[in-house]
Short mmCIF file of C-alpha atoms and ligand atoms in Angstrom, two decimals:
data_model
loop_
_atom_site.label_atom_id
_atom_site.label_comp_id
_atom_site.label_asym_id
_atom_site.label_seq_id
_atom_site.Cartn_x
_atom_site.Cartn_y
_atom_site.Cartn_z
CA MET A 1 142.75 -23.26 152.98
CA PRO A 2 139.99 -21.02 155.25
CA LEU A 3 137.43 -19.37 154.09
CA LYS A 4 138.11 -16.29 152.61
CA TYR A 5 135.33 -13.54 152.08
CA GLU A 6 135.41 -11.54 148.91
CA LEU A 7 132.90 -8.37 148.96
CA ILE A 8 131.31 -7.36 145.47
CA LYS A 9 129.86 -4.15 145.23
CA LYS A 10 127.89 -1.88 148.25
CA ASP A 11 124.05 -1.09 147.41
CA LYS A 12 124.62 2.65 147.23
CA TYR A 13 122.18 3.70 150.46
CA THR A 14 122.09 1.26 152.76
CA ASN A 15 124.73 -1.13 154.31
CA ALA A 16 123.57 -4.59 152.61
CA ARG A 17 126.22 -6.09 150.24
CA VAL A 18 127.29 -8.46 147.50
CA GLY A 19 129.95 -10.66 148.67
CA VAL A 20 131.13 -14.17 147.33
CA ILE A 21 132.90 -17.00 149.95
CA HIS A 22 135.17 -18.71 149.04
CA THR A 23 135.67 -22.42 150.50
CA ALA A 24 137.19 -25.70 149.67
CA SER A 25 133.81 -27.69 149.07
CA GLY A 26 132.27 -24.28 146.87
CA ASP A 27 131.51 -20.79 146.77
CA ILE A 28 128.62 -18.97 148.08
CA PRO A 29 127.25 -16.00 146.73
CA THR A 30 126.17 -13.81 149.04
CA PRO A 31 123.52 -12.10 151.05
CA ILE A 32 122.25 -16.17 151.37
CA PHE A 33 120.09 -18.05 152.93
CA MET A 34 120.72 -21.46 155.12
CA PRO A 35 118.30 -24.62 155.00
CA VAL A 36 118.50 -26.69 158.43
CA GLY A 37 120.10 -30.35 157.79
CA THR A 38 119.61 -30.39 161.22
CA VAL A 39 120.21 -34.52 161.98
CA GLY A 40 121.90 -34.91 157.95
CA THR A 41 118.65 -33.71 155.56
CA VAL A 42 117.37 -31.16 154.86
CA LYS A 43 113.92 -33.08 155.66
CA THR A 44 112.23 -34.17 152.83
CA MET A 45 114.71 -32.86 150.39
CA THR A 46 116.62 -35.22 148.58
CA VAL A 47 120.32 -33.19 147.10
CA ASP A 48 119.48 -33.37 143.64
CA ASP A 49 116.67 -31.08 144.84
CA LEU A 50 118.71 -29.17 146.60
CA LYS A 51 121.28 -27.72 144.30
CA GLU A 52 117.72 -27.65 142.10
CA MET A 53 116.38 -25.05 144.42
CA GLY A 54 119.82 -23.34 144.04
CA ALA A 55 120.91 -24.17 147.77
CA LYS A 56 124.80 -23.70 148.24
CA ILE A 57 125.40 -24.09 151.27
CA ILE A 58 123.44 -26.08 154.54
CA LEU A 59 123.18 -26.26 158.09
CA GLY A 60 123.27 -29.45 160.02
CA ASN A 61 123.95 -29.02 164.31
CA THR A 62 126.27 -30.89 166.19
CA TYR A 63 124.54 -31.83 169.29
CA HIS A 64 122.27 -33.65 166.92
CA LEU A 65 124.53 -35.12 164.95
CA TYR A 66 126.93 -36.25 168.12
CA LEU A 67 123.69 -37.46 169.61
CA LYS A 68 122.24 -39.96 166.46
CA PRO A 69 124.21 -40.63 163.91
CA GLY A 70 126.83 -40.29 166.74
CA MET A 71 130.58 -39.99 165.44
CA ASP A 72 131.34 -43.10 165.35
CA ILE A 73 130.00 -43.89 162.34
CA MET A 74 130.46 -40.36 161.28
CA LYS A 75 134.40 -40.56 161.12
CA LYS A 76 133.30 -44.28 159.35
CA ALA A 77 131.33 -42.44 156.63
CA GLY A 78 134.27 -39.82 155.94
CA GLY A 79 132.49 -36.96 157.42
CA LEU A 80 128.90 -35.81 156.85
CA HIS A 81 129.05 -34.38 152.82
CA LYS A 82 130.42 -38.08 152.05
CA PHE A 83 127.60 -39.45 154.69
CA MET A 84 124.79 -37.33 153.27
CA ASN A 85 126.25 -37.16 149.43
CA TRP A 86 126.01 -33.06 149.55
CA ASP A 87 129.70 -32.07 148.28
CA ARG A 88 128.84 -28.18 148.73
CA PRO A 89 129.48 -26.07 151.80
CA ILE A 90 127.89 -26.84 155.13
CA LEU A 91 128.01 -24.83 158.09
CA THR A 92 127.66 -26.67 161.70
CA ASP A 93 126.25 -25.19 164.59
CA SER A 94 128.46 -25.40 168.14
CA GLY A 95 125.47 -27.03 169.64
CA GLY A 96 124.54 -24.48 172.39
CA PHE A 97 121.63 -23.52 171.31
CA GLN A 98 120.19 -26.88 171.31
CA VAL A 99 121.65 -28.27 174.18
CA PHE A 100 120.19 -25.19 175.85
CA SER A 101 117.21 -25.54 174.00
CA LEU A 102 116.66 -29.36 173.52
CA ALA A 103 118.78 -31.21 176.36
CA ASP A 104 117.43 -31.80 180.23
CA ASN A 105 118.17 -31.15 183.48
CA ARG A 106 121.32 -29.00 181.66
CA LYS A 107 124.41 -28.12 184.31
CA ILE A 108 126.75 -25.42 182.97
CA SER A 109 130.00 -24.66 184.63
CA GLU A 110 133.73 -22.83 183.46
CA ASP A 111 134.38 -25.83 181.84
CA GLY A 112 131.28 -26.84 179.61
CA VAL A 113 128.01 -28.19 179.37
CA MET A 114 126.73 -31.83 181.37
CA PHE A 115 123.38 -32.37 179.85
CA ARG A 116 121.09 -35.52 179.09
CA SER A 117 119.86 -36.07 175.65
CA HIS A 118 117.02 -35.48 174.53
CA ILE A 119 116.41 -39.03 172.94
CA ASP A 120 117.19 -41.06 175.78
CA GLY A 121 118.21 -38.76 178.57
CA SER A 122 121.98 -40.63 178.25
CA LYS A 123 124.86 -38.51 179.99
CA HIS A 124 126.74 -36.25 177.98
CA PHE A 125 129.34 -33.15 178.41
CA PHE A 126 130.33 -30.88 175.75
CA THR A 127 133.30 -28.58 176.62
CA PRO A 128 134.20 -25.56 174.29
CA GLU A 129 136.88 -28.48 172.74
CA LYS A 130 134.39 -30.79 172.33
CA SER A 131 132.12 -29.39 170.02
CA ILE A 132 135.34 -28.14 167.75
CA GLU A 133 136.45 -32.01 167.27
CA ILE A 134 132.98 -33.08 166.56
CA GLN A 135 132.67 -30.54 164.16
CA ASN A 136 136.19 -31.78 162.57
CA ASP A 137 134.56 -35.76 162.50
CA ILE A 138 131.09 -34.42 160.61
CA HIS A 139 133.87 -32.22 158.10
CA SER A 140 132.39 -28.76 158.78
CA ASP A 141 133.27 -26.00 155.74
CA ILE A 142 132.06 -22.95 159.00
CA MET A 143 132.16 -24.69 162.21
CA MET A 144 131.06 -22.20 165.44
CA SER A 145 131.65 -21.11 168.22
CA PHE A 146 130.79 -22.91 171.54
CA ASP A 147 128.61 -20.14 173.26
CA GLU A 148 126.08 -19.82 175.26
CA CYS A 149 122.42 -18.43 173.98
CA VAL A 150 120.36 -16.76 177.03
CA ASP A 151 117.18 -16.14 176.31
CA ALA A 152 115.58 -11.52 175.54
CA ASN A 153 114.55 -11.89 179.01
CA ALA A 154 118.09 -13.12 181.41
CA SER A 155 118.39 -10.24 183.46
CA TYR A 156 121.89 -7.49 182.59
CA ASP A 157 124.09 -9.33 185.34
CA TYR A 158 123.09 -13.03 183.75
CA VAL A 159 124.26 -11.74 181.02
CA LYS A 160 127.44 -9.66 181.56
CA ASN A 161 129.05 -13.27 183.44
CA SER A 162 127.44 -15.83 180.06
CA MET A 163 128.29 -13.62 177.78
CA GLU A 164 132.43 -13.37 179.52
CA ARG A 165 132.09 -16.83 179.88
CA THR A 166 131.56 -17.63 176.13
CA LEU A 167 134.92 -15.48 175.13
CA ARG A 168 136.57 -18.21 177.35
CA TRP A 169 134.77 -21.02 175.20
CA ALA A 170 135.43 -18.92 172.66
CA LYS A 171 139.49 -18.29 173.23
CA ARG A 172 139.38 -21.97 174.36
CA GLY A 173 137.50 -23.55 171.24
CA LEU A 174 139.99 -20.91 168.70
CA ASP A 175 143.09 -22.56 170.28
CA TYR A 176 141.73 -26.13 169.93
CA HIS A 177 141.08 -25.23 166.55
CA LYS A 178 144.16 -23.66 164.78
CA ALA A 179 146.18 -27.19 166.74
CA ASN A 180 143.90 -29.73 165.20
CA SER A 181 141.45 -28.61 162.42
CA HIS A 182 141.79 -29.92 159.12
CA PRO A 183 143.28 -26.32 157.04
CA ASP A 184 140.30 -25.59 154.42
CA GLN A 185 138.12 -25.53 158.07
CA SER A 186 136.88 -21.75 159.54
CA LEU A 187 135.77 -21.34 162.76
CA PHE A 188 132.99 -18.38 163.32
CA GLY A 189 132.73 -16.28 166.76
CA ILE A 190 129.89 -15.34 168.43
CA VAL A 191 128.81 -12.69 169.85
CA GLN A 192 126.21 -12.28 172.77
CA GLY A 193 124.76 -9.94 174.70
CA GLY A 194 121.63 -10.37 175.19
CA MET A 195 119.36 -6.75 174.79
CA PHE A 196 122.15 -4.72 176.18
CA LYS A 197 124.69 -1.99 174.17
CA ASP A 198 127.52 -2.28 175.99
CA LEU A 199 127.74 -5.68 176.36
CA ARG A 200 127.14 -6.16 173.20
CA GLU A 201 129.97 -3.90 171.86
CA ILE A 202 132.22 -5.71 174.77
CA SER A 203 131.23 -8.99 173.56
CA ALA A 204 132.17 -7.94 169.42
CA ARG A 205 135.40 -6.09 169.99
CA GLU A 206 136.22 -8.88 172.38
CA THR A 207 135.69 -11.80 169.58
CA VAL A 208 136.73 -9.49 166.47
CA ALA A 209 140.29 -9.17 168.44
CA MET A 210 140.39 -13.29 168.19
CA ASP A 211 140.86 -12.98 164.49
CA PHE A 212 137.77 -15.71 163.63
CA ASP A 213 136.86 -16.31 160.27
CA GLY A 214 133.73 -14.42 159.96
CA TYR A 215 131.19 -13.96 162.91
CA SER A 216 127.54 -14.48 164.13
CA ILE A 217 125.36 -12.65 165.70
CA GLY A 218 123.85 -14.44 168.31
CA GLY A 219 121.35 -13.84 170.73
CA LEU A 220 118.70 -13.09 169.08
CA SER A 221 115.38 -15.22 167.61
CA VAL A 222 115.30 -16.48 171.22
CA GLY A 223 111.83 -14.29 172.08
CA GLU A 224 112.61 -10.29 171.64
CA THR A 225 110.28 -8.24 169.57
CA LYS A 226 110.97 -7.05 166.15
CA GLU A 227 112.18 -4.04 167.46
CA GLU A 228 114.70 -4.74 170.07
CA MET A 229 115.20 -7.88 167.07
CA ILE A 230 116.35 -5.06 165.15
CA ASP A 231 117.99 -2.15 167.53
CA ILE A 232 120.50 -4.72 167.87
CA LEU A 233 121.54 -5.82 164.98
CA ASN A 234 121.33 -2.31 163.54
CA PHE A 235 123.99 -1.67 166.76
CA THR A 236 126.30 -4.74 166.75
CA THR A 237 126.53 -5.45 162.23
CA PRO A 238 128.72 -2.00 162.25
CA LEU A 239 130.95 -3.65 165.11
CA LEU A 240 131.56 -6.19 162.21
CA PRO A 241 134.50 -6.37 160.28
CA GLU A 242 133.70 -5.77 156.51
CA ASP A 243 136.05 -8.03 154.94
CA LYS A 244 134.25 -11.40 156.70
CA PRO A 245 131.34 -12.89 156.93
CA ARG A 246 128.53 -12.10 158.85
CA TYR A 247 125.58 -13.82 160.21
CA ASN A 248 122.47 -13.67 162.05
CA MET A 249 121.46 -17.12 163.37
CA GLY A 250 117.71 -18.08 163.24
CA VAL A 251 116.36 -15.67 161.08
CA GLY A 252 113.75 -17.16 158.43
CA THR A 253 111.28 -15.02 158.39
CA PRO A 254 111.56 -12.54 154.76
CA ASP A 255 111.01 -9.39 156.67
CA TYR A 256 113.89 -10.01 158.88
CA LEU A 257 116.16 -11.58 156.59
CA PHE A 258 115.21 -7.96 154.39
CA GLU A 259 116.55 -6.52 158.12
CA SER A 260 118.76 -8.36 158.53
CA PHE A 261 121.13 -8.27 154.95
CA GLU A 262 119.36 -4.48 155.07
CA ALA A 263 121.90 -4.63 157.94
CA GLY A 264 124.86 -5.37 156.10
CA ILE A 265 124.48 -9.73 156.90
CA ASP A 266 126.08 -12.74 154.81
CA MET A 267 123.84 -15.42 155.32
CA ALA A 268 121.19 -16.73 157.08
CA ASP A 269 119.46 -19.67 158.37
CA CYS A 270 115.87 -21.35 159.70
CA VAL A 271 114.21 -23.84 160.09
CA LEU A 272 111.00 -22.61 159.95
CA PRO A 273 110.20 -22.49 156.26
CA THR A 274 110.72 -27.02 156.23
CA ARG A 275 109.05 -26.29 159.33
CA ILE A 276 106.10 -24.73 158.24
CA ALA A 277 105.07 -26.56 155.15
CA ARG A 278 104.82 -29.75 157.33
CA ASN A 279 102.48 -27.68 159.12
CA GLY A 280 100.56 -26.68 155.99
CA THR A 281 101.49 -23.29 155.83
CA ALA A 282 103.20 -21.72 152.27
CA LEU A 283 105.59 -18.75 151.46
CA THR A 284 104.26 -16.63 148.87
CA SER A 285 104.92 -13.34 147.23
CA GLU A 286 101.19 -12.33 148.87
CA GLY A 287 101.71 -13.75 151.87
CA ARG A 288 101.47 -16.63 153.68
CA VAL A 289 98.70 -19.15 152.44
CA VAL A 290 97.06 -21.85 154.49
CA ILE A 291 96.04 -24.58 152.64
CA LYS A 292 94.43 -26.20 154.99
CA ASN A 293 91.70 -23.08 154.54
CA ALA A 294 88.41 -24.70 153.01
CA THR A 295 89.24 -21.50 151.18
CA TYR A 296 91.57 -23.19 148.13
CA LYS A 297 89.26 -26.27 148.56
CA GLU A 298 88.38 -25.91 144.79
CA ASP A 299 91.84 -23.94 144.38
CA PHE A 300 92.51 -25.35 141.10
CA SER A 301 94.74 -22.67 140.64
CA PRO A 302 99.31 -22.60 141.15
CA LEU A 303 100.36 -21.86 145.20
CA ASP A 304 102.22 -19.18 144.27
CA PRO A 305 101.39 -16.73 140.16
CA GLU A 306 104.82 -15.73 140.82
CA CYS A 307 106.73 -18.51 141.32
CA ASP A 308 107.76 -21.15 139.03
CA CYS A 309 109.41 -23.56 140.62
CA TYR A 310 108.91 -27.12 140.38
CA THR A 311 106.11 -26.66 143.43
CA CYS A 312 103.61 -24.09 141.36
CA SER A 313 104.57 -25.03 138.37
CA ASN A 314 102.98 -28.69 138.39
CA TYR A 315 100.79 -28.84 141.25
CA SER A 316 97.18 -26.55 142.34
CA ARG A 317 96.30 -25.17 145.78
CA ALA A 318 93.31 -27.47 145.13
CA TYR A 319 95.97 -30.72 145.58
CA LEU A 320 98.33 -29.05 147.97
CA ARG A 321 95.38 -28.71 150.49
CA HIS A 322 94.10 -32.17 149.24
CA LEU A 323 97.84 -33.98 150.41
CA VAL A 324 98.13 -31.96 153.79
CA ASN A 325 93.97 -32.84 154.88
CA ALA A 326 95.44 -36.87 153.85
CA LYS A 327 98.53 -36.10 156.03
CA GLU A 328 100.25 -37.43 152.63
CA ILE A 329 104.04 -36.91 153.32
CA LEU A 330 104.00 -35.64 149.89
CA GLY A 331 102.23 -32.61 150.84
CA ALA A 332 105.51 -32.03 153.15
CA ARG A 333 108.43 -32.02 150.55
CA LEU A 334 106.25 -30.18 148.02
CA LEU A 335 105.06 -27.47 150.09
CA SER A 336 108.76 -27.78 152.11
CA TYR A 337 110.94 -27.39 148.02
CA HIS A 338 108.47 -24.32 147.45
CA ASN A 339 109.01 -22.67 150.62
CA LEU A 340 112.76 -22.75 150.91
CA TYR A 341 112.55 -21.61 146.41
CA PHE A 342 111.25 -19.33 147.21
CA LEU A 343 113.77 -17.87 150.38
CA LEU A 344 116.55 -19.27 147.77
CA LYS A 345 114.81 -17.30 144.75
CA MET A 346 114.20 -13.76 147.55
CA CYS A 347 118.23 -13.93 147.70
CA GLU A 348 118.95 -14.20 144.37
CA ASN A 349 116.85 -11.29 144.33
CA ILE A 350 118.08 -8.72 146.71
CA ARG A 351 121.58 -10.14 145.58
CA GLU A 352 120.73 -8.48 141.87
CA ALA A 353 118.56 -5.58 143.49
CA ILE A 354 122.00 -4.05 145.34
CA MET A 355 123.78 -4.74 142.25
CA ASN A 356 121.74 -1.90 140.71
CA ASP A 357 121.10 -0.26 144.03
CA SER A 358 117.55 -0.57 144.37
CA PHE A 359 117.31 -2.96 147.27
CA LEU A 360 115.36 -0.65 148.98
CA ASP A 361 112.97 -0.56 145.92
CA TYR A 362 112.71 -4.34 146.18
CA LYS A 363 112.02 -4.21 148.97
CA LYS A 364 109.03 -1.52 149.10
CA GLU A 365 107.80 -3.68 146.22
CA PHE A 366 108.09 -6.76 148.35
CA TYR A 367 106.23 -6.02 151.05
CA GLU A 368 103.43 -4.21 149.77
CA LYS A 369 102.53 -7.49 147.41
CA TYR A 370 103.57 -9.66 150.83
CA GLY A 371 101.71 -7.48 152.43
CA TYR A 372 103.73 -6.91 155.43
C1 2YW B 1 107.88 -22.00 162.56
O1 2YW B 1 109.34 -21.51 163.30
C2 2YW B 1 110.09 -22.41 163.90
O2 2YW B 1 110.18 -23.35 164.14
C3 2YW B 1 111.04 -21.35 164.51
C4 2YW B 1 112.33 -22.44 165.00
C5 2YW B 1 113.30 -21.29 165.91
C6 2YW B 1 113.21 -19.91 165.26
C7 2YW B 1 114.07 -18.94 165.88
C8 2YW B 1 115.89 -19.70 165.94
N1 2YW B 1 116.85 -18.59 167.04
C9 2YW B 1 118.16 -19.51 167.18
N2 2YW B 1 119.11 -19.88 166.39
C10 2YW B 1 119.42 -19.44 167.56
C11 2YW B 1 121.42 -20.62 166.57
C12 2YW B 1 121.82 -20.23 168.29
N3 2YW B 1 123.37 -21.05 168.15
C13 2YW B 1 124.57 -20.93 168.28
N4 2YW B 1 124.85 -21.59 168.86
N5 2YW B 1 124.38 -19.26 169.49
C14 2YW B 1 123.14 -18.99 169.40
O3 2YW B 1 122.78 -17.50 169.80
C15 2YW B 1 121.73 -18.69 168.68
C16 2YW B 1 120.84 -17.98 168.58
C17 2YW B 1 119.80 -18.50 167.48
N6 2YW B 1 118.29 -17.95 167.88
C18 2YW B 1 112.41 -18.74 164.43
C19 2YW B 1 111.42 -20.11 163.25
#
């Protein structure tokens, strides 16, 4: 059976809500942050680390997994869950965003996108049907439609034509999905339309009319200002059905997560927590800590005094700074663990606050301490 969204509680003062997404691979409490495991690994984390920190669902990327390890091995492994030994839900992005942000010499047509691999320059052709076929081979629990994500400065005419083509691609992908996917696999539609509300409304209405298992807001966190993101987010989210999951793609800083969940979004993902960790930056209850700073040279206190994660319970800022300066892999691993734990714990606190109608109080308390 495809996923079922169960609405549990709406916050009294905002559009925030608590729910559960029931999937064949397990239940997902919402609002939830989804760690990104682009090529079948959330970088430096074991699946036991992910379970211990409370990860309920992780992301994989169609574009990356298709290029490496490739679908021949993926099929022989029996899908990504078995290949990476992760028995909880997996959501896969469809490749559209990655083709446009990573591949070279890409050429878009009505049928699909011709591109050269960023790894070896080999030539490939993705269509909406091909994207779903690859996500089937991955055994993705939640698949994304193949879309074009346009950048924040695209012209009205370009966004209009692109959004209309994305709608045609969505229908093709949905038809292929209905004819070929396993019944336990779900498919989300993606709303485009750039920074133009009239186009966003058309995209949302037409996408919802196709009756997907859930809906994401695409085309955000692509270079627009925070005000523009929030404006489009607050305009578009209410156009999505209340009885299905809503996903804001590419959202990873605490404020963007708070704003998304306040608007009624249920799911979010971003490479940010693990990527900044590898560059030596931590998210803490008192704001970002750039651990390389000399300030922490003899600071033997925990990274985050309010965090009970493995990293904060066992190591000091001075030691973490030493590891990062010495380019020790353990530094990237310990900071990645903490950053993911921090965002997952924040989501847990948000769910609890919504249950107590105190989402805005928690947001205010968090923002003040974080330094927003
Ligand atoms: C240190 O921080 C970072 O490395 C970092 C990297 C990327 C983002 C933003 C990512 N934004 C984003 N991811 C996205 C993925 C998407 N996928 C599809 N199919 N369609 C979209 O329309 C789409 C939009 C996105 N916007 C934010 C932060």
